Amino acid sequence: MSIEIIKVTINGQLFEVPKGARLIDVCREKGFDIPSFCYYADLALQASCRMCLVRIEKMPKLQTSCTVICTDGMVVTTQSEEIEKAQRGMTEFLLANHPLDCPVCDRGGECELQELTFDWGGLEERFTEKKNYYPEKYLSPMVANDPQRCILCKRCTRVCDEWMGEDAIEAGGRGANTVIGTYLGWLDCSQCGNCIEVCPTGTLLDATYRHQARPWELAQTISTCTYCSDGCQMSLGARAGELMRIVARDRYVNGLNGEFLCVKGRFGHPFVNHEERIRTPLIRYKKSGKLIPATWDQAIRHVAQRLDAIANDHGRNAVAIVGSPRLTNEALYSLQKFALELVGTQNYAAADAFSLKPFFDNLASPLANHRDIRHAKTILLIGGEPEELQPLTGKQIRQAVRNGGAKLIIVNSVPIRLREQSSQFVHIRPGTEDAVVLALADQTKDSFAAQKAGIDSSELDAARELIANTNGDLVVMFGGELSAQAQAVLAQSPFVLAGVGGRVLLHPLPLFNNSIGAHDMGLMDGPMTATEMLDAAGNTIRAMYVAGSFLPLHLQGREEALGNLDFLVVQELFESETTRFAEVVLPAASFAEIDGTFTNNDGMVQRVRQSIPPVHQAKADWVITAELARELGVDFGFQMSASAVFREIEARVPAYAGLRYPLLKDESSPVQAKHAISERRDITPEINALRQSVEAMTESGEKFGVTPKVGHELFKIGNLTDKVPQFHLLAAGNPRPETVRISPLYQITIDGKVRETVAGD
Ligand code: SF4
Ligand code: SF4
Ligand code: SF4
Ligand code: FES
């Protein structure tokens, strides 16, 4: 579709702009600064602050540029005495009740209201009346609130509603007494903190960092989130070796997530400087003895000797190498290289919840990026729960529907929260996602698949019709519920669903920040899964080298498996269920202490950058692996440089060919790995295998009837969030504390339990 171009004159200069463009966006894009408070790109218009005033020829009064769509021949003035006078007048009103307490405000130094006022200088304040006063308070363990600083721009209420679908925060009261608040005075929401991020003033504040540092004291480093697979870009604010806070504020970072972060990305970082970090290498000299601190030289020598001896005695394949999908590509690549080139074992694996190998082996179209999702016209979501497990994807889906008019089809056994935005919810029996994939690939199986899934086959027809009527891109997403054959069939679905008026793009929903990287680095190519390795521990597998930890789901029912090994070495941040039986534990550096890359669920390869020096004696995972290799007589040639590791990845991993750190330096233009796109192939064997597995499904499973509570996955305590006290409050049901004037964190009993009593403000 060709875009019509029109001509607009701004401050005497003629520009060609696309028809339909918004005047405020055009002026800013062309380099003319327009102040604004309530306008926020990609949110519904508010048009209340009247700061974005411009003069448009032939219009009688000054106009708000956020509400004006450019027309051909429009002549605009953005700066004049008349405009500045009007804007100064508006600011005077905005400050009428403002306490002007910048020196004690956490937002001071990065406040949009402060900046604008300082830019002009000499702002008059003619009001002499007593200002409104409201006490400072907490709205939740994460969100603090100083109501009198509010300018009622309602960015917060709109992001809560449009991005999060939660509507947890609203304006209450009337006229000059209007304040932003919550229902019942306590935020029972996903605690994303996006309302804090977009607030242009110091009204909503990060309660976990309150009064701890001034923004100008923090060194800002742009990096990638270490939690889920969405790969949000963020700015790590550090002072004197301590990671103080994380923001996505676009003055610092401008990534695929804009200013969005979820509760984990924004508030889940205190594990980095936590006192329980493993400080030195540790060696257990006697089985069931204690781990004793050692030097790096001792520990590396010990590990090398033990691995070498076991490989010699029991064969190379008796040594297994396992990498966590939380590690960087550089770390995972080094592990794979260590397994293949040094130990010579075929037994290597990623400790992930599921493998995406069948999907990538059959990939028929590029991965949908987050922008594609936001602008898709139809989204088909099979399984998964992005609003809890990949919150940025959840936000993009919600906005595609609410702001972009997309149709959302959800196939799930649970009525997940996103269902509220769906055009069609196909409520299947648990574990029957494969049946729907079979029907999508082969319409003749509709009634059979419907019977297994516990739905009416007309529901499959309705979904097909919605897909067929798509006027734009269709994005197909799936969670970890699909079997290998269903993944393969779905990966080829662009051929089956092609011709719907746009592209058919695919978007997997893996769980971890570098699940895709773990696949790309080859950690999922081995013959055994992480679970199978645990089952073989003490039999065919005699030694393991684990970077990171196994997941609880791997160890469930196999709690003692690691104890059967002759030798276990683990590199980790904290002691865990995996280190429990380790003979050697090596202190690994966290994402904030290292350079590297993660690959997100769009296939975007994004930089991880060092914000603080390694804590205690920690080392980057790939450095540890390279040191072990050197002790065993092989120099990996990485020369202590993560970029050298990445150069080797570029040379050896086809999907990363042509990528270099300098190419990845701009987070606003992320670079997608070039995963091989396969030709249309005969997937009859996979369809037959899928049919057989669907045939074997029982028809007795009960569908879940209740929509899960917000946070039921997000607030779950994991190895990292365990070190963040606020997450324990959230996991305990986010009880309203006795008073909202004091941080809820200080209102717990001495034994660390949350108080039961719930009292008013
Ligand atoms: S923290 Fe997130 S969900 Fe809660 S009120 Fe703020 S924007 Fe809404
Ligand atoms: S709390 Fe902040 S974002 Fe919300 S209306 Fe007030 S100033 Fe705007
Ligand atoms: S959505 Fe995922 S990547 Fe983004 S901040 Fe949350 S956990 Fe991190
Ligand atoms: S930015 Fe246009 S009215 Fe607020």
mmCIF file with all atom_site columns, C-alpha atoms and ligand atoms in Angstrom, residues 143 156 159-161 164 166-169 187 189-196, ligand 1:
data_model
loop_
_atom_site.group_PDB
_atom_site.id
_atom_site.type_symbol
_atom_site.label_atom_id
_atom_site.label_alt_id
_atom_site.label_comp_id
_atom_site.label_asym_id
_atom_site.label_entity_id
_atom_site.label_seq_id
_atom_site.pdbx_PDB_ins_code
_atom_site.Cartn_x
_atom_site.Cartn_y
_atom_site.Cartn_z
_atom_site.occupancy
_atom_site.B_iso_or_equiv
_atom_site.pdbx_formal_charge
_atom_site.auth_seq_id
_atom_site.auth_comp_id
_atom_site.auth_asym_id
_atom_site.auth_atom_id
_atom_site.pdbx_PDB_model_num
ATOM   1  C  CA  . VAL A 1 143 ? 5.054  2.058  44.372 1.00 0.00 ? 143 VAL A CA  1
ATOM   2  C  CA  . CYS A 1 156 ? -0.155 6.577  34.659 1.00 0.00 ? 156 CYS A CA  1
ATOM   3  C  CA  . VAL A 1 159 ? -0.476 2.855  30.764 1.00 0.00 ? 159 VAL A CA  1
ATOM   4  C  CA  . CYS A 1 160 ? -2.114 0.869  33.527 1.00 0.00 ? 160 CYS A CA  1
ATOM   5  C  CA  . ASP A 1 161 ? -5.231 0.468  31.459 1.00 0.00 ? 161 ASP A CA  1
ATOM   6  C  CA  . MET A 1 164 ? -1.315 -3.655 31.493 1.00 0.00 ? 164 MET A CA  1
ATOM   7  C  CA  . GLU A 1 166 ? -5.344 -3.584 34.849 1.00 0.00 ? 166 GLU A CA  1
ATOM   8  C  CA  . ASP A 1 167 ? -6.980 -0.227 35.468 1.00 0.00 ? 167 ASP A CA  1
ATOM   9  C  CA  . ALA A 1 168 ? -5.551 -0.353 39.002 1.00 0.00 ? 168 ALA A CA  1
ATOM   10 C  CA  . ILE A 1 169 ? -4.842 3.347  39.366 1.00 0.00 ? 169 ILE A CA  1
ATOM   11 C  CA  . LEU A 1 187 ? -2.494 -1.558 44.700 1.00 0.00 ? 187 LEU A CA  1
ATOM   12 C  CA  . CYS A 1 189 ? -1.907 -5.267 40.566 1.00 0.00 ? 189 CYS A CA  1
ATOM   13 C  CA  . SER A 1 190 ? 1.049  -6.756 38.683 1.00 0.00 ? 190 SER A CA  1
ATOM   14 C  CA  . GLN A 1 191 ? 3.365  -4.111 40.256 1.00 0.00 ? 191 GLN A CA  1
ATOM   15 C  CA  . CYS A 1 192 ? 5.045  -3.387 36.912 1.00 0.00 ? 192 CYS A CA  1
ATOM   16 C  CA  . GLY A 1 193 ? 5.980  0.151  37.955 1.00 0.00 ? 193 GLY A CA  1
ATOM   17 C  CA  . ASN A 1 194 ? 5.223  1.471  34.470 1.00 0.00 ? 194 ASN A CA  1
ATOM   18 C  CA  . CYS A 1 195 ? 3.057  4.151  36.075 1.00 0.00 ? 195 CYS A CA  1
ATOM   19 C  CA  . ILE A 1 196 ? 6.213  5.271  37.898 1.00 0.00 ? 196 ILE A CA  1
HETATM 20 S  S1  . SF4 B 2 .   ? 2.299  -0.805 38.930 1.00 0.00 ? 1   SF4 B S1  1
HETATM 21 FE FE1 . SF4 B 2 .   ? 1.605  -1.307 36.820 1.00 0.00 ? 1   SF4 B FE1 1
HETATM 22 S  S2  . SF4 B 2 .   ? -0.307 -2.414 37.104 1.00 0.00 ? 1   SF4 B S2  1
HETATM 23 FE FE2 . SF4 B 2 .   ? 0.151  -1.390 39.060 1.00 0.00 ? 1   SF4 B FE2 1
HETATM 24 S  S3  . SF4 B 2 .   ? -0.902 0.591  38.982 1.00 0.00 ? 1   SF4 B S3  1
HETATM 25 FE FE3 . SF4 B 2 .   ? 1.149  0.953  38.160 1.00 0.00 ? 1   SF4 B FE3 1
HETATM 26 S  S4  . SF4 B 2 .   ? 0.906  0.651  35.941 1.00 0.00 ? 1   SF4 B S4  1
HETATM 27 FE FE4 . SF4 B 2 .   ? -0.879 -0.259 36.916 1.00 0.00 ? 1   SF4 B FE4 1
#
